[in-house]
Amino acid sequence: MNYDPAIEVINLTKQFIVRNNFTFLSSGINLLTGKNEPQKLTALDGISFKVDRGEVLGIVGRNGSGKSTLLSTIAGIYKPTSGEVRVNGKITPLLNLGVGLQRRLTMRDNIYLTGALLGLSREYMRDNFDAIVDFSGLNDFVDFKLFQFSNGMIARLSFAIAIHSDPEILLLDEVFQAGDAGFSKKSGGKMKELVRSDTTVVLSSHNDEIIRDAVDRVLWIDKGKIMLIGSPKEVLDAYASDREKKRSGWMNNRKKFFEVFG
Amino acid sequence: MEVSRYVAYTYYMRNVLNILYQTAKSSFKLRNESSYLGIFWYLLGPLLTFGILYYVFSGRLGSGVGDYPLYLLSGIVVWNFYSAGSSRSLTAIMGNAGIIKALPVRRDAIVISGMIDAFVSHLFEIAILLAFCAILGTLTPIALLFSAVLLLQFLFALGTGFLLSALYVFFGDLGQIWSVLTKAWWFATPIFYTLSEGGPGKTLSMFNPMYHSIELSRNLLVYGILPPLSSWVILALFSVLTLVLGYAVFHKLSPRFAEFI
């Protein structure tokens, strides 16, 4: 039996060095005065999981819990401090909408440029150019420069390019808030299509509805550690009750505060 | 198995080349706002420097120099590529923070593409220099060797570019340091003056790669003589060593780029 997951994360730890001396001058002074202990911040703390081929994994967690660091490390942008990330297949990361787009170039030029940055050949981009433009719904603006685009239009364009890049593994970081309702629906539809065509998707979102609808399994992380991994219903319920607990704790403190000082 | 690996490698290299092509084309278009007329603004700087220095020095420092206008212009043009290329690659990584932080694009490709862009602009300067040389009748078949000098100059600038772009991520004041350094270096290099035979400047210049770079170009284009072998060897050594050192530092630091920009 040849079991071959699309993504395998093994005991992954990622620490960031917090440093504020970013000049030769201050580094030299610190060296002389011997005042230089770099502080470390652990963003991911011993995380292990697997994602099967064709699976859609959702990641939930509060801001700063490590979702984006995890996605960036899977994408190969951050190097693990320890542990390992094994990826089988071509990764298309969409971690930040509008990345690589040049505001002073036309939409046409930008499609080819972003394609190159995503590792796609010019022939491939030429063949898929019309499909990208059609999907984005920006047919009237192909020869406009991007600085005249609204944020929503830029989001449409980035998403259209990424989704047509023939991804084997697609990483999405909170990109569903972008675009109007019609476009979000279309993105969701295209994503379902991708799921059928055996594409692995890892997405992080604060939108419970997207997680519930589009995802096979959910990973909940907090402070860089896995809290729970399982079916959307199970994890979302646990996550929601945890949020509720924290909120009620905060409300209690508030009440006490007003009892004492109010 | 071997064949499929070869295919995969070819595919990968084609991807890298496509990235180089598209990003260099984009930055060239960006600088010129797609009009290609913008290149004239790029040429304005060196031509202005040339005009002023010629006006000031032609009767003084340059009075004893044969073909002083071409002597001066070739020095400025060669220097300008190094200075423009190195200062552009200084910001190659920091300036592309968005891409570095979001896409696993090869980091060295970003520096190389910036240098290619600077080189393409430089070719316009070279064209002007060659035109002047042709008008004044200094071009001989020997001038063909200049293409080899161009290659060495490109490698030297690229090595510097790797070093600067990587260090700039970790040291924010490198920009100021480098601008002061290049200014001092500019004055230390015989661009608008000549070195007296047997003087201390001559000995010092042996260790100045830009001196050899400019001397080679002048000998080939302006004076039509075969430059001494020592100049070739010294420039080649500087180019290769800078490239090896620069790339080694870049390679060592590049995995951490995304965390610090």
Coordinates of N, CA and C in Angstrom, one line a residue, chain A residues 74-243:
Chain A
I74 N 4.6 26.0 5.0 CA 4.2 25.0 4.1 C 4.6 25.4 2.6
A75 N 4.4 26.7 2.4 CA 4.7 27.2 1.0 C 6.2 27.3 0.8
G76 N 7.0 27.1 1.8 CA 8.5 27.2 1.6 C 9.0 28.6 1.7
I77 N 8.2 29.5 2.3 CA 8.7 30.9 2.4 C 9.5 31.0 3.7
Y78 N 9.1 30.4 4.7 CA 9.8 30.4 6.0 C 10.5 29.0 6.1
K79 N 11.7 29.0 6.6 CA 12.4 27.8 6.8 C 12.1 27.3 8.3
P80 N 11.7 26.0 8.4 CA 11.4 25.5 9.8 C 12.6 25.7 10.7
T81 N 12.4 26.0 12.0 CA 13.4 26.0 12.9 C 13.8 24.6 13.3
S82 N 12.8 23.7 13.5 CA 13.1 22.3 13.6 C 11.8 21.6 13.0
G83 N 12.0 20.3 12.8 CA 10.9 19.6 12.2 C 10.9 19.7 10.7
E84 N 9.9 19.3 10.0 CA 10.0 19.1 8.6 C 8.6 19.3 7.9
V85 N 8.6 19.8 6.7 CA 7.4 19.9 5.9 C 7.7 19.2 4.6
R86 N 6.9 18.1 4.3 CA 7.1 17.4 3.1 C 5.9 17.7 2.2
V87 N 6.2 18.1 1.0 CA 5.1 18.5 0.0 C 5.3 17.7 -1.2
N88 N 4.2 17.0 -1.7 CA 4.2 16.3 -2.9 C 3.3 17.0 -3.9
G89 N 3.9 17.8 -4.8 CA 3.1 18.4 -5.8 C 3.4 19.9 -5.9
K90 N 2.9 20.5 -6.9 CA 3.2 21.9 -7.2 C 2.3 22.8 -6.3
I91 N 2.9 23.7 -5.5 CA 2.2 24.5 -4.6 C 1.9 25.9 -5.3
T92 N 0.7 26.3 -5.1 CA 0.3 27.7 -5.5 C -0.1 28.4 -4.3
P93 N 0.7 29.3 -3.7 CA 0.3 30.0 -2.5 C -0.5 31.3 -2.9
L94 N -1.6 31.5 -2.2 CA -2.3 32.8 -2.4 C -2.4 33.3 -1.0
L95 N -1.3 33.9 -0.4 CA -1.3 34.3 1.0 C -1.7 35.7 1.2
N96 N -1.6 36.4 0.1 CA -1.8 37.9 0.2 C -2.3 38.3 -1.1
L97 N -3.5 38.9 -1.2 CA -4.0 39.3 -2.4 C -3.2 40.5 -3.0
G98 N -3.0 40.4 -4.3 CA -2.3 41.5 -5.0 C -0.8 41.4 -5.0
V99 N -0.3 40.2 -4.5 CA 1.1 40.1 -4.5 C 1.8 40.0 -5.8
G100 N 2.8 40.7 -6.1 CA 3.5 40.6 -7.3 C 2.9 41.5 -8.4
L101 N 1.7 42.0 -8.1 CA 1.1 42.9 -9.1 C 1.8 44.2 -9.1
Q102 N 2.0 44.8 -10.3 CA 2.6 46.1 -10.4 C 1.6 47.1 -10.8
R103 N 1.4 48.1 -9.9 CA 0.3 49.1 -10.1 C 0.5 49.9 -11.4
R104 N 1.7 50.1 -11.8 CA 1.9 51.0 -13.0 C 2.0 50.2 -14.3
L105 N 1.6 48.9 -14.2 CA 1.6 48.1 -15.5 C 0.1 47.7 -15.8
T106 N -0.1 47.4 -17.0 CA -1.5 47.1 -17.4 C -1.9 45.7 -16.9
M107 N -3.2 45.4 -16.8 CA -3.7 44.1 -16.4 C -3.1 43.0 -17.2
R108 N -3.0 43.2 -18.5 CA -2.4 42.2 -19.4 C -1.0 41.9 -19.0
D109 N -0.1 42.9 -18.8 CA 1.3 42.7 -18.4 C 1.3 41.9 -17.1
N110 N 0.4 42.4 -16.2 CA 0.4 41.8 -14.8 C 0.0 40.3 -14.9
I111 N -0.8 39.9 -15.8 CA -1.2 38.5 -15.8 C 0.0 37.7 -16.2
Y112 N 0.8 38.1 -17.2 CA 2.0 37.4 -17.6 C 3.0 37.4 -16.5
L113 N 3.2 38.6 -15.8 CA 4.2 38.7 -14.8 C 3.9 37.7 -13.6
T114 N 2.6 37.8 -13.1 CA 2.3 36.9 -12.0 C 2.4 35.5 -12.4
G115 N 2.0 35.2 -13.6 CA 2.1 33.8 -14.1 C 3.6 33.3 -14.0
A116 N 4.5 34.2 -14.4 CA 5.9 33.8 -14.3 C 6.3 33.6 -12.9
L117 N 5.8 34.5 -12.0 CA 6.2 34.3 -10.6 C 5.6 33.0 -10.0
L118 N 4.5 32.6 -10.5 CA 3.9 31.3 -10.0 C 4.5 30.1 -10.7
G119 N 5.5 30.4 -11.6 CA 6.1 29.2 -12.3 C 5.4 28.7 -13.5
L120 N 4.6 29.6 -14.2 CA 3.9 29.1 -15.3 C 4.6 29.6 -16.6
S121 N 4.6 28.8 -17.6 CA 5.3 29.2 -18.9 C 4.5 30.2 -19.6
R122 N 5.1 30.9 -20.5 CA 4.4 31.9 -21.3 C 3.3 31.3 -22.2
E123 N 3.6 30.1 -22.8 CA 2.7 29.5 -23.6 C 1.4 29.1 -22.8
Y124 N 1.6 28.6 -21.6 CA 0.5 28.3 -20.7 C -0.4 29.5 -20.5
M125 N 0.3 30.6 -20.2 CA -0.4 31.8 -19.9 C -1.2 32.3 -21.1
R126 N -0.5 32.2 -22.3 CA -1.2 32.7 -23.5 C -2.5 31.8 -23.7
D127 N -2.4 30.5 -23.5 CA -3.6 29.7 -23.7 C -4.7 29.9 -22.7
N128 N -4.3 30.3 -21.4 CA -5.3 30.5 -20.4 C -5.7 32.0 -20.2
F129 N -5.1 32.9 -21.0 CA -5.3 34.3 -20.8 C -6.8 34.7 -20.8
D130 N -7.5 34.2 -21.8 CA -8.9 34.5 -21.9 C -9.7 34.0 -20.8
A131 N -9.4 32.8 -20.4 CA -10.1 32.2 -19.2 C -10.0 33.0 -18.0
I132 N -8.7 33.5 -17.7 CA -8.5 34.3 -16.5 C -9.3 35.6 -16.6
V133 N -9.2 36.2 -17.8 CA -9.9 37.5 -17.9 C -11.4 37.3 -17.7
D134 N -11.9 36.2 -18.3 CA -13.4 36.0 -18.2 C -13.8 35.7 -16.8
F135 N -13.0 34.9 -16.1 CA -13.3 34.5 -14.7 C -13.3 35.8 -13.8
S136 N -12.3 36.7 -14.1 CA -12.2 37.9 -13.2 C -13.4 38.8 -13.5
G137 N -14.0 38.7 -14.7 CA -15.1 39.6 -15.1 C -14.6 41.0 -15.4
L138 N -13.3 41.1 -15.6 CA -12.8 42.5 -15.9 C -12.4 42.7 -17.3
N139 N -13.2 42.1 -18.2 CA -12.9 42.1 -19.7 C -12.7 43.5 -20.2
D140 N -13.4 44.5 -19.6 CA -13.3 45.9 -20.2 C -12.0 46.6 -19.8
F141 N -11.2 46.0 -18.9 CA -10.1 46.7 -18.3 C -8.8 46.1 -18.6
V142 N -8.7 45.2 -19.6 CA -7.5 44.5 -19.8 C -6.3 45.4 -20.1
D143 N -6.5 46.5 -20.8 CA -5.4 47.4 -21.1 C -5.3 48.6 -20.2
F144 N -6.0 48.5 -19.0 CA -5.9 49.6 -18.0 C -4.7 49.3 -17.1
K145 N -4.1 50.3 -16.6 CA -3.1 50.1 -15.5 C -3.7 49.9 -14.2
L146 N -3.1 49.1 -13.4 CA -3.7 48.6 -12.1 C -4.0 49.7 -11.1
F147 N -3.2 50.8 -11.2 CA -3.4 51.8 -10.1 C -4.8 52.4 -10.2
Q148 N -5.5 52.2 -11.4 CA -6.9 52.7 -11.5 C -7.9 51.6 -11.0
F149 N -7.4 50.5 -10.6 CA -8.3 49.4 -10.1 C -8.7 49.6 -8.7
S150 N -9.9 49.2 -8.3 CA -10.3 49.2 -6.9 C -9.7 48.0 -6.2
N151 N -9.7 47.9 -4.9 CA -9.2 46.8 -4.2 C -9.9 45.5 -4.5
G152 N -11.2 45.6 -4.7 CA -12.0 44.5 -5.1 C -11.6 43.9 -6.4
M153 N -11.4 44.8 -7.4 CA -11.0 44.4 -8.7 C -9.6 43.7 -8.6
I154 N -8.7 44.2 -7.8 CA -7.4 43.6 -7.7 C -7.5 42.2 -7.1
A155 N -8.4 42.1 -6.1 CA -8.7 40.8 -5.4 C -9.2 39.8 -6.5
R156 N -10.1 40.2 -7.3 CA -10.7 39.4 -8.4 C -9.5 38.9 -9.3
L157 N -8.7 39.8 -9.7 CA -7.6 39.5 -10.6 C -6.7 38.5 -10.0
S158 N -6.2 38.7 -8.8 CA -5.3 37.8 -8.2 C -5.9 36.4 -8.0
F159 N -7.1 36.4 -7.6 CA -7.8 35.1 -7.4 C -7.9 34.4 -8.7
A160 N -8.3 35.1 -9.7 CA -8.5 34.5 -11.1 C -7.2 33.9 -11.6
I161 N -6.1 34.6 -11.4 CA -4.8 34.1 -11.8 C -4.4 32.8 -11.1
A162 N -4.5 32.9 -9.7 CA -4.1 31.8 -8.9 C -4.9 30.5 -9.2
I163 N -6.2 30.7 -9.4 CA -7.1 29.6 -9.5 C -6.9 28.9 -10.9
H164 N -6.4 29.7 -11.9 CA -6.1 29.1 -13.2 C -4.7 28.7 -13.4
S165 N -4.0 28.6 -12.3 CA -2.5 28.2 -12.4 C -2.4 26.7 -12.3
D166 N -3.4 26.0 -12.5 CA -3.4 24.5 -12.5 C -2.7 24.0 -11.2
P167 N -3.2 24.5 -10.1 CA -2.5 24.1 -8.8 C -2.7 22.7 -8.4
E168 N -1.7 22.0 -7.9 CA -1.9 20.7 -7.3 C -2.2 20.9 -5.8
I169 N -1.6 21.9 -5.2 CA -1.9 22.2 -3.9 C -2.1 23.7 -3.8
L170 N -3.2 24.1 -3.3 CA -3.5 25.5 -3.2 C -3.6 26.0 -1.8
L171 N -2.8 27.0 -1.4 CA -2.8 27.6 -0.1 C -3.5 28.9 -0.1
L172 N -4.6 29.1 0.7 CA -5.3 30.3 0.7 C -5.3 30.9 2.1
D173 N -4.9 32.1 2.3 CA -4.9 32.7 3.6 C -5.9 33.9 3.6
E174 N -7.0 33.6 4.2 CA -8.1 34.6 4.4 C -8.4 35.4 3.1
V175 N -8.4 34.8 2.0 CA -8.6 35.5 0.8 C -10.1 35.7 0.4
F176 N -11.0 35.0 1.2 CA -12.4 35.0 0.8 C -13.2 36.2 1.2
Q177 N -12.6 37.1 2.0 CA -13.3 38.3 2.4 C -13.3 39.2 1.2
A178 N -12.4 39.0 0.3 CA -12.3 40.0 -0.8 C -13.4 39.8 -1.9
G179 N -13.6 40.8 -2.6 CA -14.6 40.7 -3.7 C -16.0 40.8 -3.2
D180 N -16.9 41.1 -4.1 CA -18.3 41.2 -3.7 C -19.0 39.8 -3.6
A181 N -20.2 39.8 -3.2 CA -20.9 38.5 -2.9 C -20.9 37.6 -4.1
G182 N -21.2 38.2 -5.3 CA -21.2 37.4 -6.5 C -19.9 36.7 -6.8
F183 N -18.8 37.5 -6.6 CA -17.5 36.9 -6.9 C -17.1 35.9 -5.9
S184 N -17.5 36.1 -4.6 CA -17.1 35.1 -3.6 C -17.8 33.8 -3.9
K185 N -19.1 33.9 -4.4 CA -19.8 32.7 -4.7 C -19.1 31.9 -5.9
K186 N -18.7 32.8 -6.9 CA -18.0 32.2 -8.0 C -16.7 31.5 -7.6
S187 N -16.0 32.2 -6.7 CA -14.7 31.6 -6.2 C -15.0 30.3 -5.5
G188 N -16.1 30.3 -4.7 CA -16.4 29.1 -3.9 C -16.7 28.0 -4.9
G189 N -17.5 28.3 -6.0 CA -17.9 27.3 -7.0 C -16.7 26.7 -7.7
K190 N -15.7 27.6 -8.0 CA -14.5 27.1 -8.7 C -13.7 26.3 -7.8
M191 N -13.8 26.6 -6.5 CA -13.0 25.8 -5.5 C -13.6 24.4 -5.4
K192 N -14.9 24.3 -5.4 CA -15.6 23.0 -5.4 C -15.1 22.2 -6.6
E193 N -15.0 22.9 -7.8 CA -14.6 22.2 -9.0 C -13.2 21.7 -8.8
L194 N -12.3 22.5 -8.2 CA -11.0 22.1 -7.9 C -10.9 20.9 -7.1
V195 N -11.8 20.9 -6.1 CA -11.8 19.7 -5.2 C -12.1 18.4 -5.9
R196 N -13.0 18.5 -6.8 CA -13.3 17.3 -7.6 C -12.1 16.9 -8.5
S197 N -11.4 17.9 -9.0 CA -10.3 17.6 -9.9 C -9.0 17.3 -9.1
D198 N -9.2 16.8 -7.9 CA -8.1 16.2 -7.1 C -7.0 17.2 -6.7
T199 N -7.4 18.5 -6.5 CA -6.5 19.5 -6.0 C -6.6 19.5 -4.4
T200 N -5.5 19.6 -3.8 CA -5.5 19.7 -2.3 C -5.5 21.2 -2.0
V201 N -6.4 21.5 -1.0 CA -6.5 22.9 -0.6 C -6.3 23.0 0.9
V202 N -5.5 24.0 1.3 CA -5.4 24.3 2.7 C -5.8 25.8 2.8
L203 N -6.8 26.1 3.6 CA -7.3 27.5 3.6 C -7.5 27.9 5.1
S204 N -7.1 29.1 5.4 CA -7.4 29.6 6.7 C -8.5 30.7 6.6
S205 N -9.4 30.7 7.5 CA -10.5 31.7 7.4 C -11.1 32.0 8.7
H206 N -11.6 33.2 8.9 CA -12.4 33.5 10.1 C -13.9 33.4 9.8
N207 N -14.2 33.0 8.6 CA -15.6 32.9 8.2 C -16.1 31.5 8.4
D208 N -16.9 31.2 9.5 CA -17.3 29.9 9.8 C -18.1 29.3 8.7
E209 N -18.8 30.1 8.0 CA -19.7 29.6 6.9 C -18.9 28.9 5.8
I210 N -17.8 29.5 5.4 CA -16.9 29.0 4.4 C -16.3 27.7 4.9
I211 N -15.9 27.7 6.2 CA -15.3 26.5 6.7 C -16.3 25.3 6.7
R212 N -17.5 25.7 7.1 CA -18.5 24.6 7.2 C -18.9 24.0 5.9
D213 N -18.9 24.9 4.8 CA -19.4 24.5 3.5 C -18.3 23.8 2.7
A214 N -17.1 24.3 2.7 CA -16.2 24.0 1.7 C -15.1 23.0 2.2
V215 N -15.1 22.7 3.4 CA -13.9 22.0 4.0 C -14.2 20.6 4.5
D216 N -13.2 19.7 4.3 CA -13.4 18.3 4.7 C -13.0 18.1 6.2
R217 N -11.9 18.8 6.6 CA -11.4 18.6 7.9 C -11.0 20.0 8.4
V218 N -11.0 20.2 9.7 CA -10.6 21.5 10.2 C -9.5 21.3 11.3
L219 N -8.5 22.2 11.2 CA -7.4 22.2 12.2 C -7.5 23.5 13.0
W220 N -7.6 23.3 14.3 CA -7.7 24.5 15.1 C -6.4 24.7 15.9
I221 N -5.7 25.8 15.7 CA -4.5 26.0 16.4 C -4.6 27.3 17.3
D222 N -3.9 27.2 18.4 CA -3.9 28.3 19.3 C -2.5 28.4 19.9
K223 N -1.9 29.6 19.9 CA -0.6 29.8 20.4 C 0.4 28.8 19.8
G224 N 0.3 28.5 18.5 CA 1.2 27.7 17.9 C 1.1 26.2 18.1
K225 N 0.1 25.8 18.8 CA -0.1 24.4 19.1 C -1.5 23.9 18.6
I226 N -1.5 22.6 18.2 CA -2.8 22.1 17.7 C -3.7 21.9 18.9
M227 N -4.9 22.5 18.8 CA -5.9 22.2 19.9 C -6.8 21.0 19.5
L228 N -7.2 21.0 18.2 CA -8.1 19.9 17.8 C -8.0 19.8 16.3
I229 N -8.2 18.6 15.8 CA -8.2 18.4 14.4 C -9.3 17.4 14.1
G230 N -10.3 17.7 13.2 CA -11.4 16.8 13.0 C -12.4 17.3 12.0
S231 N -13.6 16.8 12.1 CA -14.7 17.2 11.2 C -15.1 18.7 11.5
P232 N -15.6 19.4 10.5 CA -15.9 20.8 10.6 C -16.8 21.1 11.8
K233 N -17.8 20.2 12.0 CA -18.8 20.5 13.0 C -18.2 20.4 14.4
E234 N -17.5 19.3 14.6 CA -16.8 19.0 15.8 C -15.9 20.1 16.2
V235 N -15.0 20.5 15.3 CA -14.0 21.5 15.6 C -14.6 22.9 15.8
L236 N -15.5 23.2 14.9 CA -16.1 24.6 15.0 C -16.9 24.7 16.3
D237 N -17.6 23.7 16.7 CA -18.3 23.7 18.0 C -17.4 24.0 19.1
A238 N -16.3 23.2 19.2 CA -15.3 23.3 20.3 C -14.7 24.7 20.2
Y239 N -14.3 25.2 19.0 CA -13.7 26.5 18.9 C -14.7 27.6 19.3
A240 N -16.0 27.4 18.9 CA -17.0 28.5 19.3 C -17.2 28.5 20.8
S241 N -17.2 27.3 21.4 CA -17.4 27.3 22.9 C -16.2 27.9 23.6
D242 N -15.0 27.7 23.1 CA -13.8 28.3 23.7 C -13.9 29.8 23.6
R243 N -14.3 30.3 22.4 CA -14.4 31.7 22.2 C -15.4 32.3 23.2

